[in-house]
Amino acid sequence: MPWWVATADLLLGADCAGCGTPWWGACRECRTHVTGEPTRLTRPTPAPVGFPLTATAGPYDEVFSGLIHAHKEEQALMLTPLLGDRLAAAALELLHAVAVDPGSIILVPVPSSAAAVRDRGFDSTAALARRAARRLRVAGRPARVSSLLAQRRGLADQALLDAGSRAANLRGGLRLRRPAGLLGVDAAAPVVVVDDVVTTGASLTEAVQTLCDGGFDVLGAATVSATVRRRSAGSSD
Ligand SMILES: [Zn+2]
């Protein structure tokens, strides 16, 4: 491979992360797919006790999962606007569903482990949250991001665990970063927890529980995508 091809690949990315067609970022078809999915409320089956009202912008299909994975694991930062705008759309769907005008809102990203952020070089969920807040403000909805949550040390990577282990792993696994009175944000502003994907619901449930315990008013959660359970005769879950 000539050096300039390798360099261009490194700098620009060679393929669409959603479908693999030669492209930079997300191709036109994948963009149309991602932006064309209707926002909706979602709930895993079974849902953990305390699972919050949650809105999402699409199913965790091949296109969504490819783009989210590339953004998170391959630092495909050119995808932040596309995915962050969809997160904003999901947040608006949630606000519509709660049917109250909360004024300004705080978006709180579900935290990754410090080690994962270090390995990846950036916090993809926080990046999506910042983009979503900007999009919401453009839409006339005052919103800002506050990373109020952190993982406790010793938490296993959720992605490596099955559904049952995820909830157990996370129980008590999050903490408020600082006592609520010292956060420097308007603690009276209601909170929307945000994440890239909801699978078992364990992360969102734990995040909401931790914030409620800290005295925050949590409206619910918003995600870019949600896994859709396929029903099959032999399924044991
Ligand atoms: Zn594509």
PDB file of N, CA, C and O in Angstrom, residues 14-81:
ATOM      1  N   ALA A  14     -11.574   4.994   5.748  1.00  0.00           N
ATOM      2  CA  ALA A  14     -11.742   4.552   4.371  1.00  0.00           C
ATOM      3  C   ALA A  14     -13.176   4.185   4.047  1.00  0.00           C
ATOM      4  O   ALA A  14     -13.602   4.304   2.907  1.00  0.00           O
ATOM      5  N   ASP A  15     -13.912   3.719   5.041  1.00  0.00           N
ATOM      6  CA  ASP A  15     -15.237   3.178   4.770  1.00  0.00           C
ATOM      7  C   ASP A  15     -16.290   3.824   5.655  1.00  0.00           C
ATOM      8  O   ASP A  15     -16.004   4.280   6.756  1.00  0.00           O
ATOM      9  N   CYS A  16     -17.524   3.814   5.150  1.00  0.00           N
ATOM     10  CA  CYS A  16     -18.648   4.210   5.980  1.00  0.00           C
ATOM     11  C   CYS A  16     -18.748   3.225   7.141  1.00  0.00           C
ATOM     12  O   CYS A  16     -18.757   2.008   6.929  1.00  0.00           O
ATOM     13  N   ALA A  17     -18.833   3.750   8.349  1.00  0.00           N
ATOM     14  CA  ALA A  17     -18.865   2.878   9.530  1.00  0.00           C
ATOM     15  C   ALA A  17     -20.203   2.150   9.661  1.00  0.00           C
ATOM     16  O   ALA A  17     -20.329   1.180  10.386  1.00  0.00           O
ATOM     17  N   GLY A  18     -21.196   2.614   8.925  1.00  0.00           N
ATOM     18  CA  GLY A  18     -22.513   1.985   9.021  1.00  0.00           C
ATOM     19  C   GLY A  18     -22.690   0.804   8.083  1.00  0.00           C
ATOM     20  O   GLY A  18     -23.363  -0.165   8.428  1.00  0.00           O
ATOM     21  N   CYS A  19     -22.079   0.864   6.887  1.00  0.00           N
ATOM     22  CA  CYS A  19     -22.336  -0.190   5.896  1.00  0.00           C
ATOM     23  C   CYS A  19     -21.073  -0.675   5.205  1.00  0.00           C
ATOM     24  O   CYS A  19     -21.124  -1.634   4.443  1.00  0.00           O
ATOM     25  N   GLY A  20     -19.949  -0.018   5.414  1.00  0.00           N
ATOM     26  CA  GLY A  20     -18.695  -0.499   4.845  1.00  0.00           C
ATOM     27  C   GLY A  20     -18.412   0.002   3.438  1.00  0.00           C
ATOM     28  O   GLY A  20     -17.371  -0.308   2.871  1.00  0.00           O
ATOM     29  N   THR A  21     -19.322   0.762   2.865  1.00  0.00           N
ATOM     30  CA  THR A  21     -19.071   1.285   1.521  1.00  0.00           C
ATOM     31  C   THR A  21     -17.967   2.343   1.620  1.00  0.00           C
ATOM     32  O   THR A  21     -17.859   3.020   2.634  1.00  0.00           O
ATOM     33  N   PRO A  22     -17.103   2.450   0.572  1.00  0.00           N
ATOM     34  CA  PRO A  22     -16.028   3.444   0.665  1.00  0.00           C
ATOM     35  C   PRO A  22     -16.601   4.849   0.877  1.00  0.00           C
ATOM     36  O   PRO A  22     -17.394   5.323   0.059  1.00  0.00           O
ATOM     37  N   TRP A  23     -16.242   5.456   1.970  1.00  0.00           N
ATOM     38  CA  TRP A  23     -16.811   6.764   2.310  1.00  0.00           C
ATOM     39  C   TRP A  23     -16.023   7.343   3.472  1.00  0.00           C
ATOM     40  O   TRP A  23     -15.269   6.628   4.136  1.00  0.00           O
ATOM     41  N   TRP A  24     -16.223   8.606   3.706  1.00  0.00           N
ATOM     42  CA  TRP A  24     -15.652   9.253   4.886  1.00  0.00           C
ATOM     43  C   TRP A  24     -16.780   9.503   5.883  1.00  0.00           C
ATOM     44  O   TRP A  24     -17.726  10.224   5.576  1.00  0.00           O
ATOM     45  N   GLY A  25     -16.697   8.876   7.052  1.00  0.00           N
ATOM     46  CA  GLY A  25     -17.749   9.073   8.058  1.00  0.00           C
ATOM     47  C   GLY A  25     -18.937   8.181   7.791  1.00  0.00           C
ATOM     48  O   GLY A  25     -18.792   6.969   7.707  1.00  0.00           O
ATOM     49  N   ALA A  26     -20.110   8.765   7.638  1.00  0.00           N
ATOM     50  CA  ALA A  26     -21.330   8.004   7.350  1.00  0.00           C
ATOM     51  C   ALA A  26     -21.810   8.353   5.955  1.00  0.00           C
ATOM     52  O   ALA A  26     -21.938   9.533   5.620  1.00  0.00           O
ATOM     53  N   CYS A  27     -22.078   7.331   5.135  1.00  0.00           N
ATOM     54  CA  CYS A  27     -22.508   7.582   3.754  1.00  0.00           C
ATOM     55  C   CYS A  27     -23.926   8.158   3.735  1.00  0.00           C
ATOM     56  O   CYS A  27     -24.623   8.184   4.746  1.00  0.00           O
ATOM     57  N   ARG A  28     -24.353   8.581   2.563  1.00  0.00           N
ATOM     58  CA  ARG A  28     -25.654   9.227   2.436  1.00  0.00           C
ATOM     59  C   ARG A  28     -26.800   8.303   2.865  1.00  0.00           C
ATOM     60  O   ARG A  28     -27.717   8.709   3.563  1.00  0.00           O
ATOM     61  N   GLU A  29     -26.707   7.044   2.449  1.00  0.00           N
ATOM     62  CA  GLU A  29     -27.784   6.100   2.785  1.00  0.00           C
ATOM     63  C   GLU A  29     -27.866   5.896   4.296  1.00  0.00           C
ATOM     64  O   GLU A  29     -28.957   5.856   4.864  1.00  0.00           O
ATOM     65  N   CYS A  30     -26.708   5.756   4.939  1.00  0.00           N
ATOM     66  CA  CYS A  30     -26.717   5.524   6.391  1.00  0.00           C
ATOM     67  C   CYS A  30     -27.203   6.774   7.135  1.00  0.00           C
ATOM     68  O   CYS A  30     -27.925   6.661   8.126  1.00  0.00           O
ATOM     69  N   ARG A  31     -26.833   7.943   6.642  1.00  0.00           N
ATOM     70  CA  ARG A  31     -27.341   9.186   7.252  1.00  0.00           C
ATOM     71  C   ARG A  31     -28.861   9.255   7.133  1.00  0.00           C
ATOM     72  O   ARG A  31     -29.559   9.612   8.078  1.00  0.00           O
ATOM     73  N   THR A  32     -29.352   8.920   5.947  1.00  0.00           N
ATOM     74  CA  THR A  32     -30.801   8.944   5.726  1.00  0.00           C
ATOM     75  C   THR A  32     -31.488   7.950   6.656  1.00  0.00           C
ATOM     76  O   THR A  32     -32.537   8.244   7.243  1.00  0.00           O
ATOM     77  N   HIS A  33     -30.875   6.779   6.809  1.00  0.00           N
ATOM     78  CA  HIS A  33     -31.450   5.759   7.694  1.00  0.00           C
ATOM     79  C   HIS A  33     -31.506   6.264   9.141  1.00  0.00           C
ATOM     80  O   HIS A  33     -32.533   6.175   9.806  1.00  0.00           O
ATOM     81  N   VAL A  34     -30.376   6.807   9.589  1.00  0.00           N
ATOM     82  CA  VAL A  34     -30.278   7.211  10.995  1.00  0.00           C
ATOM     83  C   VAL A  34     -31.205   8.402  11.297  1.00  0.00           C
ATOM     84  O   VAL A  34     -31.860   8.439  12.337  1.00  0.00           O
ATOM     85  N   THR A  35     -31.270   9.348  10.365  1.00  0.00           N
ATOM     86  CA  THR A  35     -32.107  10.522  10.626  1.00  0.00           C
ATOM     87  C   THR A  35     -33.580  10.247  10.333  1.00  0.00           C
ATOM     88  O   THR A  35     -34.448  10.984  10.798  1.00  0.00           O
ATOM     89  N   GLY A  36     -33.853   9.168   9.584  1.00  0.00           N
ATOM     90  CA  GLY A  36     -35.234   8.875   9.213  1.00  0.00           C
ATOM     91  C   GLY A  36     -35.983   8.040  10.225  1.00  0.00           C
ATOM     92  O   GLY A  36     -37.208   7.918  10.155  1.00  0.00           O
ATOM     93  N   GLU A  37     -35.267   7.435  11.165  1.00  0.00           N
ATOM     94  CA  GLU A  37     -35.940   6.622  12.180  1.00  0.00           C
ATOM     95  C   GLU A  37     -36.748   7.520  13.111  1.00  0.00           C
ATOM     96  O   GLU A  37     -36.231   8.529  13.590  1.00  0.00           O
ATOM     97  N   PRO A  38     -38.005   7.160  13.393  1.00  0.00           N
ATOM     98  CA  PRO A  38     -38.788   7.991  14.308  1.00  0.00           C
ATOM     99  C   PRO A  38     -38.299   7.833  15.744  1.00  0.00           C
ATOM    100  O   PRO A  38     -37.931   6.725  16.162  1.00  0.00           O
ATOM    101  N   THR A  39     -38.280   8.944  16.481  1.00  0.00           N
ATOM    102  CA  THR A  39     -37.961   8.843  17.905  1.00  0.00           C
ATOM    103  C   THR A  39     -39.165   8.197  18.604  1.00  0.00           C
ATOM    104  O   THR A  39     -40.302   8.350  18.163  1.00  0.00           O
ATOM    105  N   ARG A  40     -38.896   7.488  19.676  1.00  0.00           N
ATOM    106  CA  ARG A  40     -39.986   6.794  20.374  1.00  0.00           C
ATOM    107  C   ARG A  40     -39.547   6.470  21.791  1.00  0.00           C
ATOM    108  O   ARG A  40     -38.345   6.507  22.108  1.00  0.00           O
ATOM    109  N   LEU A  41     -40.517   6.121  22.608  1.00  0.00           N
ATOM    110  CA  LEU A  41     -40.194   5.623  23.943  1.00  0.00           C
ATOM    111  C   LEU A  41     -39.783   4.165  23.823  1.00  0.00           C
ATOM    112  O   LEU A  41     -40.248   3.447  22.936  1.00  0.00           O
ATOM    113  N   THR A  42     -38.895   3.738  24.711  1.00  0.00           N
ATOM    114  CA  THR A  42     -38.414   2.361  24.654  1.00  0.00           C
ATOM    115  C   THR A  42     -38.273   1.809  26.065  1.00  0.00           C
ATOM    116  O   THR A  42     -38.078   2.563  27.029  1.00  0.00           O
ATOM    117  N   ARG A  43     -38.385   0.496  26.148  1.00  0.00           N
ATOM    118  CA  ARG A  43     -38.295  -0.162  27.454  1.00  0.00           C
ATOM    119  C   ARG A  43     -37.803  -1.587  27.230  1.00  0.00           C
ATOM    120  O   ARG A  43     -38.410  -2.325  26.446  1.00  0.00           O
ATOM    121  N   PRO A  44     -36.699  -1.977  27.868  1.00  0.00           N
ATOM    122  CA  PRO A  44     -36.226  -3.354  27.673  1.00  0.00           C
ATOM    123  C   PRO A  44     -37.199  -4.364  28.282  1.00  0.00           C
ATOM    124  O   PRO A  44     -37.968  -4.019  29.172  1.00  0.00           O
ATOM    125  N   THR A  45     -37.133  -5.609  27.769  1.00  0.00           N
ATOM    126  CA  THR A  45     -37.960  -6.682  28.326  1.00  0.00           C
ATOM    127  C   THR A  45     -37.054  -7.830  28.738  1.00  0.00           C
ATOM    128  O   THR A  45     -36.408  -8.405  27.877  1.00  0.00           O
ATOM    129  N   PRO A  46     -36.951  -8.190  29.999  1.00  0.00           N
ATOM    130  CA  PRO A  46     -37.605  -7.511  31.118  1.00  0.00           C
ATOM    131  C   PRO A  46     -36.876  -6.216  31.460  1.00  0.00           C
ATOM    132  O   PRO A  46     -35.676  -6.105  31.193  1.00  0.00           O
ATOM    133  N   ALA A  47     -37.583  -5.285  32.053  1.00  0.00           N
ATOM    134  CA  ALA A  47     -36.944  -4.033  32.465  1.00  0.00           C
ATOM    135  C   ALA A  47     -36.543  -4.137  33.935  1.00  0.00           C
ATOM    136  O   ALA A  47     -37.266  -4.729  34.736  1.00  0.00           O
ATOM    137  N   PRO A  48     -35.383  -3.601  34.311  1.00  0.00           N
ATOM    138  CA  PRO A  48     -34.996  -3.599  35.730  1.00  0.00           C
ATOM    139  C   PRO A  48     -36.004  -2.794  36.555  1.00  0.00           C
ATOM    140  O   PRO A  48     -36.627  -1.873  36.020  1.00  0.00           O
ATOM    141  N   VAL A  49     -36.134  -3.144  37.821  1.00  0.00           N
ATOM    142  CA  VAL A  49     -36.978  -2.360  38.725  1.00  0.00           C
ATOM    143  C   VAL A  49     -36.434  -0.939  38.757  1.00  0.00           C
ATOM    144  O   VAL A  49     -35.222  -0.744  38.911  1.00  0.00           O
ATOM    145  N   GLY A  50     -37.312   0.033  38.576  1.00  0.00           N
ATOM    146  CA  GLY A  50     -36.872   1.430  38.601  1.00  0.00           C
ATOM    147  C   GLY A  50     -36.393   1.946  37.267  1.00  0.00           C
ATOM    148  O   GLY A  50     -35.867   3.064  37.192  1.00  0.00           O
ATOM    149  N   PHE A  51     -36.578   1.154  36.195  1.00  0.00           N
ATOM    150  CA  PHE A  51     -36.141   1.629  34.871  1.00  0.00           C
ATOM    151  C   PHE A  51     -36.878   2.926  34.531  1.00  0.00           C
ATOM    152  O   PHE A  51     -38.101   2.996  34.629  1.00  0.00           O
ATOM    153  N   PRO A  52     -36.151   3.966  34.123  1.00  0.00           N
ATOM    154  CA  PRO A  52     -36.776   5.276  33.904  1.00  0.00           C
ATOM    155  C   PRO A  52     -37.517   5.350  32.571  1.00  0.00           C
ATOM    156  O   PRO A  52     -37.260   4.556  31.666  1.00  0.00           O
ATOM    157  N   LEU A  53     -38.400   6.326  32.468  1.00  0.00           N
ATOM    158  CA  LEU A  53     -39.010   6.663  31.180  1.00  0.00           C
ATOM    159  C   LEU A  53     -37.864   7.020  30.232  1.00  0.00           C
ATOM    160  O   LEU A  53     -37.030   7.873  30.557  1.00  0.00           O
ATOM    161  N   THR A  54     -37.801   6.341  29.077  1.00  0.00           N
ATOM    162  CA  THR A  54     -36.639   6.481  28.198  1.00  0.00           C
ATOM    163  C   THR A  54     -37.080   6.643  26.748  1.00  0.00           C
ATOM    164  O   THR A  54     -37.931   5.895  26.266  1.00  0.00           O
ATOM    165  N   ALA A  55     -36.507   7.625  26.075  1.00  0.00           N
ATOM    166  CA  ALA A  55     -36.771   7.824  24.645  1.00  0.00           C
ATOM    167  C   ALA A  55     -35.506   7.516  23.865  1.00  0.00           C
ATOM    168  O   ALA A  55     -34.389   7.718  24.351  1.00  0.00           O
ATOM    169  N   THR A  56     -35.695   7.020  22.639  1.00  0.00           N
ATOM    170  CA  THR A  56     -34.553   6.679  21.810  1.00  0.00           C
ATOM    171  C   THR A  56     -34.796   7.126  20.382  1.00  0.00           C
ATOM    172  O   THR A  56     -35.939   7.413  19.995  1.00  0.00           O
ATOM    173  N   ALA A  57     -33.712   7.186  19.588  1.00  0.00           N
ATOM    174  CA  ALA A  57     -33.824   7.707  18.221  1.00  0.00           C
ATOM    175  C   ALA A  57     -33.758   6.609  17.172  1.00  0.00           C
ATOM    176  O   ALA A  57     -33.843   6.897  15.984  1.00  0.00           O
ATOM    177  N   GLY A  58     -33.610   5.337  17.589  1.00  0.00           N
ATOM    178  CA  GLY A  58     -33.589   4.288  16.576  1.00  0.00           C
ATOM    179  C   GLY A  58     -33.193   2.949  17.141  1.00  0.00           C
ATOM    180  O   GLY A  58     -32.701   2.855  18.275  1.00  0.00           O
ATOM    181  N   PRO A  59     -33.395   1.885  16.365  1.00  0.00           N
ATOM    182  CA  PRO A  59     -33.022   0.534  16.803  1.00  0.00           C
ATOM    183  C   PRO A  59     -31.509   0.338  16.689  1.00  0.00           C
ATOM    184  O   PRO A  59     -30.873   0.922  15.803  1.00  0.00           O
ATOM    185  N   TYR A  60     -30.956  -0.463  17.562  1.00  0.00           N
ATOM    186  CA  TYR A  60     -29.518  -0.748  17.520  1.00  0.00           C
ATOM    187  C   TYR A  60     -29.274  -1.791  16.423  1.00  0.00           C
ATOM    188  O   TYR A  60     -28.894  -2.925  16.678  1.00  0.00           O
ATOM    189  N   ASP A  61     -29.508  -1.391  15.170  1.00  0.00           N
ATOM    190  CA  ASP A  61     -29.308  -2.299  14.044  1.00  0.00           C
ATOM    191  C   ASP A  61     -27.870  -2.171  13.549  1.00  0.00           C
ATOM    192  O   ASP A  61     -27.039  -1.522  14.186  1.00  0.00           O
ATOM    193  N   GLU A  62     -27.608  -2.777  12.387  1.00  0.00           N
ATOM    194  CA  GLU A  62     -26.233  -2.786  11.881  1.00  0.00           C
ATOM    195  C   GLU A  62     -25.691  -1.374  11.668  1.00  0.00           C
ATOM    196  O   GLU A  62     -24.535  -1.087  11.981  1.00  0.00           O
ATOM    197  N   VAL A  63     -26.526  -0.502  11.138  1.00  0.00           N
ATOM    198  CA  VAL A  63     -26.062   0.855  10.830  1.00  0.00           C
ATOM    199  C   VAL A  63     -25.800   1.632  12.122  1.00  0.00           C
ATOM    200  O   VAL A  63     -24.711   2.188  12.318  1.00  0.00           O
ATOM    201  N   PHE A  64     -26.777   1.659  13.019  1.00  0.00           N
ATOM    202  CA  PHE A  64     -26.593   2.381  14.281  1.00  0.00           C
ATOM    203  C   PHE A  64     -25.401   1.803  15.060  1.00  0.00           C
ATOM    204  O   PHE A  64     -24.581   2.556  15.591  1.00  0.00           O
ATOM    205  N   SER A  65     -25.333   0.462  15.145  1.00  0.00           N
ATOM    206  CA  SER A  65     -24.269  -0.127  15.953  1.00  0.00           C
ATOM    207  C   SER A  65     -22.902   0.146  15.328  1.00  0.00           C
ATOM    208  O   SER A  65     -21.933   0.415  16.037  1.00  0.00           O
ATOM    209  N   GLY A  66     -22.836   0.103  13.983  1.00  0.00           N
ATOM    210  CA  GLY A  66     -21.568   0.379  13.307  1.00  0.00           C
ATOM    211  C   GLY A  66     -21.093   1.799  13.569  1.00  0.00           C
ATOM    212  O   GLY A  66     -19.910   2.032  13.869  1.00  0.00           O
ATOM    213  N   LEU A  67     -22.016   2.740  13.476  1.00  0.00           N
ATOM    214  CA  LEU A  67     -21.643   4.148  13.668  1.00  0.00           C
ATOM    215  C   LEU A  67     -21.279   4.423  15.131  1.00  0.00           C
ATOM    216  O   LEU A  67     -20.295   5.115  15.418  1.00  0.00           O
ATOM    217  N   ILE A  68     -22.069   3.867  16.047  1.00  0.00           N
ATOM    218  CA  ILE A  68     -21.804   4.101  17.473  1.00  0.00           C
ATOM    219  C   ILE A  68     -20.470   3.462  17.868  1.00  0.00           C
ATOM    220  O   ILE A  68     -19.673   4.055  18.602  1.00  0.00           O
ATOM    221  N   HIS A  69     -20.231   2.259  17.357  1.00  0.00           N
ATOM    222  CA  HIS A  69     -18.960   1.584  17.675  1.00  0.00           C
ATOM    223  C   HIS A  69     -17.771   2.377  17.139  1.00  0.00           C
ATOM    224  O   HIS A  69     -16.764   2.566  17.829  1.00  0.00           O
ATOM    225  N   ALA A  70     -17.895   2.860  15.893  1.00  0.00           N
ATOM    226  CA  ALA A  70     -16.784   3.625  15.296  1.00  0.00           C
ATOM    227  C   ALA A  70     -16.534   4.911  16.078  1.00  0.00           C
ATOM    228  O   ALA A  70     -15.388   5.318  16.291  1.00  0.00           O
ATOM    229  N   HIS A  71     -17.626   5.541  16.515  1.00  0.00           N
ATOM    230  CA  HIS A  71     -17.486   6.782  17.280  1.00  0.00           C
ATOM    231  C   HIS A  71     -16.793   6.522  18.605  1.00  0.00           C
ATOM    232  O   HIS A  71     -15.905   7.255  19.028  1.00  0.00           O
ATOM    233  N   LYS A  72     -17.211   5.436  19.256  1.00  0.00           N
ATOM    234  CA  LYS A  72     -16.707   5.149  20.605  1.00  0.00           C
ATOM    235  C   LYS A  72     -15.309   4.539  20.592  1.00  0.00           C
ATOM    236  O   LYS A  72     -14.431   4.971  21.332  1.00  0.00           O
ATOM    237  N   GLU A  73     -15.109   3.532  19.745  1.00  0.00           N
ATOM    238  CA  GLU A  73     -13.870   2.744  19.813  1.00  0.00           C
ATOM    239  C   GLU A  73     -12.804   3.208  18.820  1.00  0.00           C
ATOM    240  O   GLU A  73     -11.642   2.894  18.978  1.00  0.00           O
ATOM    241  N   GLU A  74     -13.217   3.900  17.766  1.00  0.00           N
ATOM    242  CA  GLU A  74     -12.244   4.299  16.748  1.00  0.00           C
ATOM    243  C   GLU A  74     -12.134   5.822  16.635  1.00  0.00           C
ATOM    244  O   GLU A  74     -11.561   6.335  15.671  1.00  0.00           O
ATOM    245  N   GLN A  75     -12.713   6.508  17.610  1.00  0.00           N
ATOM    246  CA  GLN A  75     -12.633   7.972  17.652  1.00  0.00           C
ATOM    247  C   GLN A  75     -13.056   8.599  16.327  1.00  0.00           C
ATOM    248  O   GLN A  75     -12.397   9.514  15.830  1.00  0.00           O
ATOM    249  N   ALA A  76     -14.145   8.103  15.748  1.00  0.00           N
ATOM    250  CA  ALA A  76     -14.652   8.689  14.507  1.00  0.00           C
ATOM    251  C   ALA A  76     -15.440   9.951  14.862  1.00  0.00           C
ATOM    252  O   ALA A  76     -16.668   9.976  14.858  1.00  0.00           O
ATOM    253  N   LEU A  77     -14.666  11.006  15.155  1.00  0.00           N
ATOM    254  CA  LEU A  77     -15.282  12.222  15.697  1.00  0.00           C
ATOM    255  C   LEU A  77     -16.190  12.926  14.696  1.00  0.00           C
ATOM    256  O   LEU A  77     -17.046  13.718  15.087  1.00  0.00           O
ATOM    257  N   MET A  78     -15.996  12.608  13.406  1.00  0.00           N
ATOM    258  CA  MET A  78     -16.870  13.238  12.408  1.00  0.00           C
ATOM    259  C   MET A  78     -18.308  12.760  12.559  1.00  0.00           C
ATOM    260  O   MET A  78     -19.220  13.341  11.968  1.00  0.00           O
ATOM    261  N   LEU A  79     -18.526  11.707  13.358  1.00  0.00           N
ATOM    262  CA  LEU A  79     -19.885  11.197  13.567  1.00  0.00           C
ATOM    263  C   LEU A  79     -20.585  11.859  14.754  1.00  0.00           C
ATOM    264  O   LEU A  79     -21.777  11.636  14.968  1.00  0.00           O
ATOM    265  N   THR A  80     -19.855  12.662  15.523  1.00  0.00           N
ATOM    266  CA  THR A  80     -20.459  13.294  16.709  1.00  0.00           C
ATOM    267  C   THR A  80     -21.693  14.130  16.358  1.00  0.00           C
ATOM    268  O   THR A  80     -22.726  14.004  17.023  1.00  0.00           O
ATOM    269  N   PRO A  81     -21.645  14.986  15.290  1.00  0.00           N
ATOM    270  CA  PRO A  81     -22.842  15.782  14.981  1.00  0.00           C
ATOM    271  C   PRO A  81     -24.055  14.916  14.622  1.00  0.00           C
ATOM    272  O   PRO A  81     -25.156  15.153  15.117  1.00  0.00           O
TER     273      PRO A  81
END
